[in-house]
mmCIF file of C-alpha atoms and ligand atoms in Angstrom:
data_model
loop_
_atom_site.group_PDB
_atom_site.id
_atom_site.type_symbol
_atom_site.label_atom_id
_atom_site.label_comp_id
_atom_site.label_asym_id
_atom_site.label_seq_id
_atom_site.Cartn_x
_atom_site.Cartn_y
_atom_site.Cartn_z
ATOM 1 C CA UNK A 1 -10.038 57.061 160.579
ATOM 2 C CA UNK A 2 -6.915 58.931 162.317
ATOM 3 C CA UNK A 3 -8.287 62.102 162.700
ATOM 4 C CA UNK A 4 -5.952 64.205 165.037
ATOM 5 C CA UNK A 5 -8.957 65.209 167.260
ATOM 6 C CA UNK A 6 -9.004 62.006 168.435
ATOM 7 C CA UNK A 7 -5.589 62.019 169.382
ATOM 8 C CA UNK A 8 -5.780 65.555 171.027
ATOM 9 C CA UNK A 9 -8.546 63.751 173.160
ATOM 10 C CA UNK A 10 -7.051 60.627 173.736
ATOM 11 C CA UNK A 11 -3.797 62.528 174.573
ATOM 12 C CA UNK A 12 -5.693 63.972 178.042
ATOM 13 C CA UNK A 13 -6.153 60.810 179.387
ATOM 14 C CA UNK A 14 -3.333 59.685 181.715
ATOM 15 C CA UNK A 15 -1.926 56.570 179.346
ATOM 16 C CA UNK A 16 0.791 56.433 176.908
ATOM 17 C CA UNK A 17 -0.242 54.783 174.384
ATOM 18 C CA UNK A 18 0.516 55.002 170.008
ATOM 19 C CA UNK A 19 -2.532 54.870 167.909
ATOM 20 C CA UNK A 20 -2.459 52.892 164.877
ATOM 21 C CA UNK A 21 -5.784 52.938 164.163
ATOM 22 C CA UNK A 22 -9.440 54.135 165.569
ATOM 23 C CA UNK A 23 -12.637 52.753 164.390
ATOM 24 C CA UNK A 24 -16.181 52.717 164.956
ATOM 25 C CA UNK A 25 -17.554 49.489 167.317
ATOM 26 C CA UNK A 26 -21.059 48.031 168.185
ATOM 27 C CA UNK A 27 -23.778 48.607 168.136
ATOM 28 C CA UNK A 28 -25.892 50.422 171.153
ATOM 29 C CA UNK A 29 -28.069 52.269 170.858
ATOM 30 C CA UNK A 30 -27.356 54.989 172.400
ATOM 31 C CA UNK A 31 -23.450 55.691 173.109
ATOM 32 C CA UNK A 32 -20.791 56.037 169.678
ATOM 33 C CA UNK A 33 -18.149 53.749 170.500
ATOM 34 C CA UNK A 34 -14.070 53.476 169.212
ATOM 35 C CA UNK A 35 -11.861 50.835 169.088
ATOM 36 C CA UNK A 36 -8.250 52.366 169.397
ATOM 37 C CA UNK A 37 -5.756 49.801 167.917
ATOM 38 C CA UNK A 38 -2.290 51.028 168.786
ATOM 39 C CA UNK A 39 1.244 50.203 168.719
ATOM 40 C CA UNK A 40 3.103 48.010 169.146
ATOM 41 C CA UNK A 41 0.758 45.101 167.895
ATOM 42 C CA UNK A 42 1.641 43.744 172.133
ATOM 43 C CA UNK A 43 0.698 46.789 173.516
ATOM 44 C CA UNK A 44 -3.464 46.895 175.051
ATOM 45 C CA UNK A 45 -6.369 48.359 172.735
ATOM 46 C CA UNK A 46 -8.706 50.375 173.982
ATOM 47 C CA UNK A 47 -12.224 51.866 173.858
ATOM 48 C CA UNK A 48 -12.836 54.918 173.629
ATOM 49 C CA UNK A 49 -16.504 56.534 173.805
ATOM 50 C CA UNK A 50 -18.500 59.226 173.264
ATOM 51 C CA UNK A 51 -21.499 59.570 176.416
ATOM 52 C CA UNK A 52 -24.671 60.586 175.240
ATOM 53 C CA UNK A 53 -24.903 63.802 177.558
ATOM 54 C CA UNK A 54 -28.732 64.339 176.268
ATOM 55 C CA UNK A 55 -29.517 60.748 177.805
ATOM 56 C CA UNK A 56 -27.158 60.735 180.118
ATOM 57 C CA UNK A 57 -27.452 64.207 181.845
ATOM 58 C CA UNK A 58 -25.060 63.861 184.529
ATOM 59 C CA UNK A 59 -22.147 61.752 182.779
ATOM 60 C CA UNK A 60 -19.829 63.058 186.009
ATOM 61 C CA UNK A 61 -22.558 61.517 188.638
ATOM 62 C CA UNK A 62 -22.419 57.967 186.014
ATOM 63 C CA UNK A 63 -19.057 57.556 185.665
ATOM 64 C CA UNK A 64 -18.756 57.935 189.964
ATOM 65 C CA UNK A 65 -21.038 54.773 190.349
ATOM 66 C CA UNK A 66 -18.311 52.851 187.332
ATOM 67 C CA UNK A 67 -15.959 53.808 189.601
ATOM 68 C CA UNK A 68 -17.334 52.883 192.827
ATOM 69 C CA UNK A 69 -19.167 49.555 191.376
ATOM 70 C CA UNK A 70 -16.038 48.376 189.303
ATOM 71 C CA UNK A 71 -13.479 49.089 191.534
ATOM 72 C CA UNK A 72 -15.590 47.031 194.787
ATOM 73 C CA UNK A 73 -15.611 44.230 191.851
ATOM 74 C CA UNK A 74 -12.270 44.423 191.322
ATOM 75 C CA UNK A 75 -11.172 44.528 195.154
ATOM 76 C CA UNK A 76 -13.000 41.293 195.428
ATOM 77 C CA UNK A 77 -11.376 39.707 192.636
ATOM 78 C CA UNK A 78 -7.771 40.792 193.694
ATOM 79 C CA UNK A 79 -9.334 39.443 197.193
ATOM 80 C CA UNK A 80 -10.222 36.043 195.884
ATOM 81 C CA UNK A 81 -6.692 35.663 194.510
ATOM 82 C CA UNK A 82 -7.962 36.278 190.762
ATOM 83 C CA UNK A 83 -5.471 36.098 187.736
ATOM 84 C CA UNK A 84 -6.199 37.823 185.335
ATOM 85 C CA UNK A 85 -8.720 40.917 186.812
ATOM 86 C CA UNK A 86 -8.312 43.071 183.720
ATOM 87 C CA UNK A 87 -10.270 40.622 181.631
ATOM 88 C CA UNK A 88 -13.133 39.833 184.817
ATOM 89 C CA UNK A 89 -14.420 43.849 185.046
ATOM 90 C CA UNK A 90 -13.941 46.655 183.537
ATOM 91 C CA UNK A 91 -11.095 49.044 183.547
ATOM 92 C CA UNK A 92 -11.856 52.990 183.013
ATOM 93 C CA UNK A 93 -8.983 55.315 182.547
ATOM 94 C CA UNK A 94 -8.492 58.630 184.070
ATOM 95 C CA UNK A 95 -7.885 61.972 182.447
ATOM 96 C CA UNK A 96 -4.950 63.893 183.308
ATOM 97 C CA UNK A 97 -6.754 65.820 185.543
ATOM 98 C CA UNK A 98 -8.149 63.654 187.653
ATOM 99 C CA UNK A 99 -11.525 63.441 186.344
ATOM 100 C CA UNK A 100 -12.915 60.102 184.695
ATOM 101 C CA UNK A 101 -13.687 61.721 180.844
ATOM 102 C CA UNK A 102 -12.487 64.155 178.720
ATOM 103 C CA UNK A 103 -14.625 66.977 177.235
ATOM 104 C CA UNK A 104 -14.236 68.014 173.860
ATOM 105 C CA UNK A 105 -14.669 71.671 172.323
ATOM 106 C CA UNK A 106 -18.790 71.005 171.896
ATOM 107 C CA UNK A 107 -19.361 69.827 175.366
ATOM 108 C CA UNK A 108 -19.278 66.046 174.367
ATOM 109 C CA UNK A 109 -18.463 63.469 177.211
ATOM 110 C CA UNK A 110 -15.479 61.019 176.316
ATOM 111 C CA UNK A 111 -14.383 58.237 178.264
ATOM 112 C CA UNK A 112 -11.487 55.563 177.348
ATOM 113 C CA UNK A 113 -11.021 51.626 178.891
ATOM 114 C CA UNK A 114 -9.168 49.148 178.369
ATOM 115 C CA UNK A 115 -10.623 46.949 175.754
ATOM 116 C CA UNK A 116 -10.872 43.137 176.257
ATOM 117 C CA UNK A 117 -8.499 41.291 173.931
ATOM 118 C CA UNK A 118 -9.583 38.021 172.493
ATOM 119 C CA UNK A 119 -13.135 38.251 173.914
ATOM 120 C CA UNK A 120 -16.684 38.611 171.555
ATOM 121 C CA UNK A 121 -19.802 39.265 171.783
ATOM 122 C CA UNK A 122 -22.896 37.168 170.945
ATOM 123 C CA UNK A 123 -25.834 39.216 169.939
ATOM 124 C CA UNK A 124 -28.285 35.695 170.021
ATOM 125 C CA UNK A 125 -27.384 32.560 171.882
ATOM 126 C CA UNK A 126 -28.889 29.650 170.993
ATOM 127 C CA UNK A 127 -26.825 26.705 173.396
ATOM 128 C CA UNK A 128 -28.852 26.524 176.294
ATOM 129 C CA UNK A 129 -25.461 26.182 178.193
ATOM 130 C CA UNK A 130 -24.155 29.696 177.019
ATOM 131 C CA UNK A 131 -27.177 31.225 178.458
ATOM 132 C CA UNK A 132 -26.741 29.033 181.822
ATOM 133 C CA UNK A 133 -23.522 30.718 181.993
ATOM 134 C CA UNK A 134 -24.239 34.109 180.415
ATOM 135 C CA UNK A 135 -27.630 34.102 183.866
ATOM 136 C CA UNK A 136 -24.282 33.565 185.950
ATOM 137 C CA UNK A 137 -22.726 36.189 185.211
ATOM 138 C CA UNK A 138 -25.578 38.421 185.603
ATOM 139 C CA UNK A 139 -26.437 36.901 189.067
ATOM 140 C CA UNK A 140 -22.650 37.057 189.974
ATOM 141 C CA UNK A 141 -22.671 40.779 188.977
ATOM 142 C CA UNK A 142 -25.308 41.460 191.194
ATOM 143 C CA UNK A 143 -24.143 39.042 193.826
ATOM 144 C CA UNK A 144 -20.723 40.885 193.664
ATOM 145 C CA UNK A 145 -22.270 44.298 194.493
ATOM 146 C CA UNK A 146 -25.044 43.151 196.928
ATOM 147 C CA UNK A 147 -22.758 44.365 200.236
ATOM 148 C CA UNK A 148 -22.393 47.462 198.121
ATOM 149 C CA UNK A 149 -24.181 50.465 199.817
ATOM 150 C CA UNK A 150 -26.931 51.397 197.491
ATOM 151 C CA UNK A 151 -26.527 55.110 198.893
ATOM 152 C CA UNK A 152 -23.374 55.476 197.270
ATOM 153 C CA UNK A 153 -24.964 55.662 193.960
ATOM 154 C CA UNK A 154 -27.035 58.001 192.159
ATOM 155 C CA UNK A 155 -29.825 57.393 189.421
ATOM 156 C CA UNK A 156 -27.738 57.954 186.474
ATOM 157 C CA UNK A 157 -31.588 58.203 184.317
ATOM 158 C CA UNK A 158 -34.301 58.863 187.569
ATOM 159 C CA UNK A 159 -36.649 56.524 187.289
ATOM 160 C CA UNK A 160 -35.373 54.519 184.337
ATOM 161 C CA UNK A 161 -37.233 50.935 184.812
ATOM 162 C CA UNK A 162 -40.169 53.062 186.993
ATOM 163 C CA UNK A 163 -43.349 51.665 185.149
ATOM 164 C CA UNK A 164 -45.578 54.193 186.157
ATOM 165 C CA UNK A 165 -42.997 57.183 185.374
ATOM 166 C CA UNK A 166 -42.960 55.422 181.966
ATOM 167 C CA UNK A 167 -46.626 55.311 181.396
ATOM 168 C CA UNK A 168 -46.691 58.255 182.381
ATOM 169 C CA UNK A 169 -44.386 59.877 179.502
ATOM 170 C CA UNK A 170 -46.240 57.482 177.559
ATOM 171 C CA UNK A 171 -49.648 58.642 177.903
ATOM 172 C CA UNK A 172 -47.907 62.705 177.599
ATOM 173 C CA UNK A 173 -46.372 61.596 174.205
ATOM 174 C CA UNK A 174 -50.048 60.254 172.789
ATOM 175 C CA UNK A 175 -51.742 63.420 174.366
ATOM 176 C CA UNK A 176 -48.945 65.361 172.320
ATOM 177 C CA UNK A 177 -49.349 63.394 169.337
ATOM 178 C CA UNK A 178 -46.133 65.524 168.344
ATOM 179 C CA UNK A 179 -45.350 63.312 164.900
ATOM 180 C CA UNK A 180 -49.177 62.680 163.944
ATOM 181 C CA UNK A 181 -49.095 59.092 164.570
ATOM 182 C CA UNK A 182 -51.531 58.506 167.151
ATOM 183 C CA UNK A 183 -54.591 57.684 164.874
ATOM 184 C CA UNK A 184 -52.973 55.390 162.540
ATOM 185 C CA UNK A 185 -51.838 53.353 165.959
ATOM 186 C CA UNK A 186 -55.073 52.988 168.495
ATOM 187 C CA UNK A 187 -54.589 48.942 168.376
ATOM 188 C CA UNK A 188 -51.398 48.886 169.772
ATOM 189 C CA UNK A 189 -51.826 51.797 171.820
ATOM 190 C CA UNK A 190 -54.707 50.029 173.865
ATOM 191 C CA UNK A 191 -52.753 46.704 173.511
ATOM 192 C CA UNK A 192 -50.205 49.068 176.028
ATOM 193 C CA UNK A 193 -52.280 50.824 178.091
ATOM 194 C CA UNK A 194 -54.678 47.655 178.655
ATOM 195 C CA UNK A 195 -51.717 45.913 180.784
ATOM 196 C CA UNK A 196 -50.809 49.214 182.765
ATOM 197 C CA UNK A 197 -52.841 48.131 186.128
ATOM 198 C CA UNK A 198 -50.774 44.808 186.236
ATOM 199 C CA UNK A 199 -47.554 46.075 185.037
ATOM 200 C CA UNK A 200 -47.206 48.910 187.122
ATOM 201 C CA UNK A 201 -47.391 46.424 190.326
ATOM 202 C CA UNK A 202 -43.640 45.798 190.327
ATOM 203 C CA UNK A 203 -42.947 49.802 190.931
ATOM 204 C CA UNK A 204 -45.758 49.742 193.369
ATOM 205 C CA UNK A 205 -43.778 46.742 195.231
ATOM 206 C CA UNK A 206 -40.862 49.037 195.392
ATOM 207 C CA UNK A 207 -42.410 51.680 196.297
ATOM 208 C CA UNK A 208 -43.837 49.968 199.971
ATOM 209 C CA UNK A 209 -40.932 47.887 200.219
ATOM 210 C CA UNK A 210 -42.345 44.385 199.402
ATOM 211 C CA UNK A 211 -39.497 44.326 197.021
ATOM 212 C CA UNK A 212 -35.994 45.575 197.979
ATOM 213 C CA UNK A 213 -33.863 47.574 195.995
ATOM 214 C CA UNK A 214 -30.856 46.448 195.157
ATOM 215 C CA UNK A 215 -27.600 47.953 192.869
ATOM 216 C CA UNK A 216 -28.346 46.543 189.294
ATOM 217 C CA UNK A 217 -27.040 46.728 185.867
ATOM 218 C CA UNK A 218 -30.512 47.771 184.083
ATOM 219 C CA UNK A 219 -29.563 47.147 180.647
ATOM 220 C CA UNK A 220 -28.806 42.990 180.683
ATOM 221 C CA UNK A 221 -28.988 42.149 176.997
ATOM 222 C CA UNK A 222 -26.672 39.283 175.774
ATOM 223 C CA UNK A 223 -24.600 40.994 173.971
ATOM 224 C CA UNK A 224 -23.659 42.989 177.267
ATOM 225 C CA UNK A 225 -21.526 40.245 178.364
ATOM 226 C CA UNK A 226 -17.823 39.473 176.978
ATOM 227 C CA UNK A 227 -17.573 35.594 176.475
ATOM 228 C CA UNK A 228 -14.160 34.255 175.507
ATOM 229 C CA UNK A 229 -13.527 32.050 172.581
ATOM 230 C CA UNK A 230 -14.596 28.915 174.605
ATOM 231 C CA UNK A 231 -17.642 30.603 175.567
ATOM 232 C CA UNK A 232 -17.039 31.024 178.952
ATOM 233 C CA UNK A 233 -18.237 34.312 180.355
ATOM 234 C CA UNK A 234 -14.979 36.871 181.468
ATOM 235 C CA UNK A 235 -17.482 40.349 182.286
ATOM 236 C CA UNK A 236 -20.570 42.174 182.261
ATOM 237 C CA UNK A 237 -20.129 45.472 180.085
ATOM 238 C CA UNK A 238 -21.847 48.607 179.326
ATOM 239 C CA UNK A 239 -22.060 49.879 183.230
ATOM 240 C CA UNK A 240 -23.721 53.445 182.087
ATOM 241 C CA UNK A 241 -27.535 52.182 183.854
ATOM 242 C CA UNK A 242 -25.923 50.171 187.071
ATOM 243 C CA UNK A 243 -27.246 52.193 189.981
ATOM 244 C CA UNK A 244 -30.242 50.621 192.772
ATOM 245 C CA UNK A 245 -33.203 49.330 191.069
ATOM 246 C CA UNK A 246 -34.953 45.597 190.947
ATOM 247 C CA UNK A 247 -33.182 42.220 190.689
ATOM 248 C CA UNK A 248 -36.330 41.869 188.526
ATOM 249 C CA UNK A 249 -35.377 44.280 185.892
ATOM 250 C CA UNK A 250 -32.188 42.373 185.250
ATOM 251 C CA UNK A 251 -33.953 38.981 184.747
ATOM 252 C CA UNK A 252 -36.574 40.348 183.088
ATOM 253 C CA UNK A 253 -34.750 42.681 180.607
ATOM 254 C CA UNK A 254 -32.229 39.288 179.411
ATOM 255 C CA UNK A 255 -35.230 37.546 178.608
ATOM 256 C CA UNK A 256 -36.008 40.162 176.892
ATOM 257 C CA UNK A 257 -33.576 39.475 174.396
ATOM 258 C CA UNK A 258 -32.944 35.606 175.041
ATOM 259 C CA UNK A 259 -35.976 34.298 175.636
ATOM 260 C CA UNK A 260 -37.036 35.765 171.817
ATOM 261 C CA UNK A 261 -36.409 33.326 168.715
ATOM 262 C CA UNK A 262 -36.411 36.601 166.961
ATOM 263 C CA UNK A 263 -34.484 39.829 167.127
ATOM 264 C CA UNK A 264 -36.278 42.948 168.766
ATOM 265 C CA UNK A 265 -36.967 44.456 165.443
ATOM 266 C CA UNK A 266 -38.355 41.431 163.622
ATOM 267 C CA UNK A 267 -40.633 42.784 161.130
ATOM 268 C CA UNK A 268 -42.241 39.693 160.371
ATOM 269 C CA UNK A 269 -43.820 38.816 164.050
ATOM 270 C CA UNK A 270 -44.884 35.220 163.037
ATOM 271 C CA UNK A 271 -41.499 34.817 164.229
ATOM 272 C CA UNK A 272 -41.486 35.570 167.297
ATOM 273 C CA UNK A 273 -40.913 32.384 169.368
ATOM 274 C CA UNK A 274 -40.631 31.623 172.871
ATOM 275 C CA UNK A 275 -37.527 29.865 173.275
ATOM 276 C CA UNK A 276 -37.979 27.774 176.282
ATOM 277 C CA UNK A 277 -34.948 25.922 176.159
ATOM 278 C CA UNK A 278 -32.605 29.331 176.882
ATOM 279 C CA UNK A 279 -35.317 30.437 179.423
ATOM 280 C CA UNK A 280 -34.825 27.285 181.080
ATOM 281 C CA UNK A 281 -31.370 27.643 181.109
ATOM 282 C CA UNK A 282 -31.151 30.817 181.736
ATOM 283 C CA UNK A 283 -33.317 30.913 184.658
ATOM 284 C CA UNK A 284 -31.429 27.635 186.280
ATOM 285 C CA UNK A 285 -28.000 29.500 185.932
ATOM 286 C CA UNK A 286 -29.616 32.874 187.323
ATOM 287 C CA UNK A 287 -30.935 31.144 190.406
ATOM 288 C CA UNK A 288 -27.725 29.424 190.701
ATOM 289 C CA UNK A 289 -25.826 32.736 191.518
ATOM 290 C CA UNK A 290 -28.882 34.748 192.875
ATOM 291 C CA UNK A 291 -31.175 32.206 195.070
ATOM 292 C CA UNK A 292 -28.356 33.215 198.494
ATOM 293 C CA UNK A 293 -29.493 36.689 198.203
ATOM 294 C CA UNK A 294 -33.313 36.800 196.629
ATOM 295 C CA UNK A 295 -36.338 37.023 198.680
ATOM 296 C CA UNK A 296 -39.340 34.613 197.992
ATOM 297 C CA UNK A 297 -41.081 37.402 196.647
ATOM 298 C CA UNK A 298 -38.515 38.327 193.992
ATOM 299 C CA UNK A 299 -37.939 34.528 193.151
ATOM 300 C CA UNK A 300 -41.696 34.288 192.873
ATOM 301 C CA UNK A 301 -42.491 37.399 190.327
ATOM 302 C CA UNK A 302 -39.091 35.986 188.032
ATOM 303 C CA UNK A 303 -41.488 35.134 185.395
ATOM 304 C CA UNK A 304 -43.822 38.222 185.729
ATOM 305 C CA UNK A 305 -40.608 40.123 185.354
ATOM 306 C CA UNK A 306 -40.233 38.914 182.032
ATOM 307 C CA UNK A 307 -43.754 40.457 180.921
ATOM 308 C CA UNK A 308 -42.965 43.498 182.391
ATOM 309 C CA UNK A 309 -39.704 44.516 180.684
ATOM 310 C CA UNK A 310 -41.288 43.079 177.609
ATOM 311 C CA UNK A 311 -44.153 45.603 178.534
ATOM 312 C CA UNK A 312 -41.807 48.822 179.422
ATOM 313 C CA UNK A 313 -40.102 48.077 176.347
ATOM 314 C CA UNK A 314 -42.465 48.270 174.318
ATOM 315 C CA UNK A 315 -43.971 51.077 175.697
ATOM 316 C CA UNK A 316 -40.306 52.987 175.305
ATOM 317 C CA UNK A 317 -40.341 52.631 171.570
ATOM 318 C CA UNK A 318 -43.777 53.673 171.401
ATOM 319 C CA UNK A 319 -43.410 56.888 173.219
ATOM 320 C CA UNK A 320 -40.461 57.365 170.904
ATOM 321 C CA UNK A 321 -42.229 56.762 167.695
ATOM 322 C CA UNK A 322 -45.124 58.662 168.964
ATOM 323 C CA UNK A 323 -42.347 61.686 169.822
ATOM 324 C CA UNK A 324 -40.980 61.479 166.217
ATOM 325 C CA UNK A 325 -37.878 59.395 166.885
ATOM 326 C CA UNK A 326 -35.798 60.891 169.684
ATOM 327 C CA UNK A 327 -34.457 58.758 171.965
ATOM 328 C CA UNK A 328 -33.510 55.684 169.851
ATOM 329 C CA UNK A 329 -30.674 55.341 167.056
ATOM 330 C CA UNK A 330 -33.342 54.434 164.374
ATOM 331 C CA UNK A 331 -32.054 52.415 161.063
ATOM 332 C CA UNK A 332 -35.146 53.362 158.977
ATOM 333 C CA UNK A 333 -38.757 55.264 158.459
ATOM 334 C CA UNK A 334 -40.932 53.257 160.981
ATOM 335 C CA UNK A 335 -38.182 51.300 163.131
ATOM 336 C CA UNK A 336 -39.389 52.483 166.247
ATOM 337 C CA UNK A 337 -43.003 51.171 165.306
ATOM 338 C CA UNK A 338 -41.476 47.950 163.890
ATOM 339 C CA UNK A 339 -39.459 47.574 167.212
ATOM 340 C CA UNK A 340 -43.322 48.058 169.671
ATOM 341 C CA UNK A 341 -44.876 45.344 167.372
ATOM 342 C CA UNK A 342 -42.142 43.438 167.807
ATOM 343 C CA UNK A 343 -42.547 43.560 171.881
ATOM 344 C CA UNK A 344 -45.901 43.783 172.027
ATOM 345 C CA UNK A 345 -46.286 40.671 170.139
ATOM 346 C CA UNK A 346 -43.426 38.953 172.555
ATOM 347 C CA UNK A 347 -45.233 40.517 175.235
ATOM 348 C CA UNK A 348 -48.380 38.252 174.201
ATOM 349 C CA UNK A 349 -45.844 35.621 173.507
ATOM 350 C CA UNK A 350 -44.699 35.658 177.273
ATOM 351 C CA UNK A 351 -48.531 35.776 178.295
ATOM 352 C CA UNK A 352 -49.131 32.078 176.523
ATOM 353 C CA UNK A 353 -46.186 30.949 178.043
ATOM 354 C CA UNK A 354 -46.728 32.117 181.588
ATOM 355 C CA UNK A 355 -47.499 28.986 183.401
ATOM 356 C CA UNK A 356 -44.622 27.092 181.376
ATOM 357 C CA UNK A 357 -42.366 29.615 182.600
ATOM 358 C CA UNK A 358 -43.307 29.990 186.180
ATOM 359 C CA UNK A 359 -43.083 26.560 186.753
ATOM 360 C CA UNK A 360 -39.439 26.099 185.604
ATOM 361 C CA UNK A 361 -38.593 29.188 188.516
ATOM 362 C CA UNK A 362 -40.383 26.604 190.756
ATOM 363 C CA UNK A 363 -38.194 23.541 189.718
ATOM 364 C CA UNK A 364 -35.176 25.739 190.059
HETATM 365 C C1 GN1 B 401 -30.569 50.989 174.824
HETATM 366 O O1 GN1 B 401 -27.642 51.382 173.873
HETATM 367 P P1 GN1 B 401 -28.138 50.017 174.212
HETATM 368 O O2 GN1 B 401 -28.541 49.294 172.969
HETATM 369 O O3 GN1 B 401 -27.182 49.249 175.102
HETATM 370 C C2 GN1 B 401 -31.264 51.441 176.108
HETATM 371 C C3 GN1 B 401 -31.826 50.237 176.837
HETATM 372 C C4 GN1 B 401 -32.822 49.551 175.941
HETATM 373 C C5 GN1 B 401 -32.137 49.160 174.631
HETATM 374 C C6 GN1 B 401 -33.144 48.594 173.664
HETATM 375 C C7 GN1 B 401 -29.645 54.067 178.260
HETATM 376 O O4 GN1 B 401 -29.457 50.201 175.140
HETATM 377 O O5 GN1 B 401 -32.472 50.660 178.020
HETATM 378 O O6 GN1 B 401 -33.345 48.419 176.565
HETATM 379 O O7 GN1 B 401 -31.491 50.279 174.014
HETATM 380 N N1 GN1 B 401 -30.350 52.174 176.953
HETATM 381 C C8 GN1 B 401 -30.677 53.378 177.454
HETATM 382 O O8 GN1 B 401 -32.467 47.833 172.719
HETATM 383 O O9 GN1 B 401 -31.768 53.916 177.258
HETATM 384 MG MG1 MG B 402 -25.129 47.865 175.112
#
């Protein structure tokens, strides 16, 4: 795939750089991402990627806080005497004028970085020791930025982990019914709403300042981190969501993914496990990074965290589904439904599991 708009866009960023090749990366959700091969073979790769401007509605105000998050990263890295800071955050690229994307002739949103050479990315972990250190590099991310001035940032998606915001759009999507798919869904509709007094705690907590806020990545699933080919962890990735929010939403929204035996679409929900070998882990190498900055009563709602994200999450694919598939990439009929009885069921999962996993916070 060489086609010469690519290279008209790529040509307005301020690089020189020959490109051999250009083809589609990933998987998210949300974003379409390129890898750029170019030439020579030593010359850097790159990314380059197309912002969802209908999520994302001010890409300018979201690529300020990459800016401002990754470059405080990267002073402290230079700072520590670091070797090889390329591969430890990420690099964006400006355009020739200055600005931090390129716009193309429809009003798309393109950014380009540097990509990470001989790095992957694990989409399940099942060594308990890859999620201790995947926990640290969350926990050092946040760590990193915690003398960061949360002012400097803006809410790149206002009130994107706010549980009673959500429920709200929630409930507006089943009074809508705009797909016709309320009826055929009451049981897992209730199986929501039934949990909205307890959930909707944490944004309470913010909200009188029994919990701080803090600058956070918001999207922490696994296969946001860039391991190397011994597994150790280089960076955190996908920076679109980092702007203030909960330490909680961070914890939470990994377990999401690691804490699961099964993917977040499993169809067949008889498989959906906790694994409390990776929690373990994962909350051990968290706490190893996070416990200097934490307050007791973060520490002490880790494991509630968990439940919640599981909770929001669910209730996010819902509203979607009940919308008529909006939001969401979707790979078939149904996969948003497929995707809420997936978390709902997890959600449950979590529930059984709730002294098991408050207890290992404790022994941390
Ligand atoms: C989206 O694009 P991706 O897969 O990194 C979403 C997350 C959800 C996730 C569910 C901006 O992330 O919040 O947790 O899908 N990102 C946005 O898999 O909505
Ligand atoms: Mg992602």
């Amino acid at each position: 795939m060489n086609n010469p708009i690519y290279s008209e866009l790529v040509n307005k960023f301020d690089v020189n750089l020959v490109i051999k090749e250009l083809a589609p990366f990933g998987n998210g959700h949300i974003n379409d991402t390129y890898l750029i091969t170019t030439s020579p073979a030593e010359a850097p790769d790159y990314m380059l990627q197309r912002k969802n401007h209908k999520i994302f509605k001010d890409v300018p105000g979201m690529m300020k806080n990459i800016v401002i998050t990754t470059g405080h990263i990267r002073n402290k890295l230079v700072a520590a005497g670091e070797k090889e800071v390329d591969r430890k955050v990420m690099t964006y690229i400006p355009a020739k004028d200055g600005q931090m994307f390129v716009n193309d002739d429809e009003g798309n949103f393109w950014t380009l970085f540097l990509f990470i050479a001989d790095c992957k990315v694990v989409e399940n972990i099942q060594k308990p020791g890859q999620a201790y250190r995947a926990a640290q590099a969350f926990g050092h991310f946040q760590q990193q930025l915690a003398d960061l001035p949360g002012e400097e940032l803006i809410e790149t998606i206002p009130n994107f982990h706010n549980g009673i915001s959500r429920l709200f759009d929630f409930q507006l999507s089943i009074l809508k019914d705009a797909a016709g798919r309320v009826s055929d869904n009451q049981l897992l509709i209730s199986k929501i709403i039934d949990r909205a007094v307890e959930m909707t705690s944490l944004q309470r907590w913010l909200d009188d300042k029994t919990l701080p806020l803090r600058i956070t990545h918001n999207d922490t699933k696994i296969n946001n981190i860039l391991f190397d080919q011994d597994n150790n962890t280089l960076c955190v990735i996908d920076l679109d969501t980092v702007m203030p929010g909960s330490a909680l939403y961070d914890f939470g929204d990994a377990i999401r993914t690691l804490g699961n035996k099964a993917p977040e679409d499993e169809p067949d929900l008889t498989k959906i496990e906790f694994n409390k070998e990776i929690y373990e882990a994962f909350a051990q190498g968290y706490l190893s990074e996070a416990k200097v900055f934490l307050t007791p009563t973060e520490i002490d709602n880790l494991a509630f965290s968990c439940r919640y994200m599981a909770w929001e999450q669910a209730m996010r694919f819902m509203t979607d589904y009940l919308n008529g598939d909006v939001y969401y990439k979707t790979d078939y009929q149904g996969h948003n439904l497929v995707r809420t009885m997936a978390q709902v069921r997890y959600l449950e999962v979590l529930e059984e599991n709730r002294e098991v996993m408050e207890n290992i916070v404790k022994a941390g």
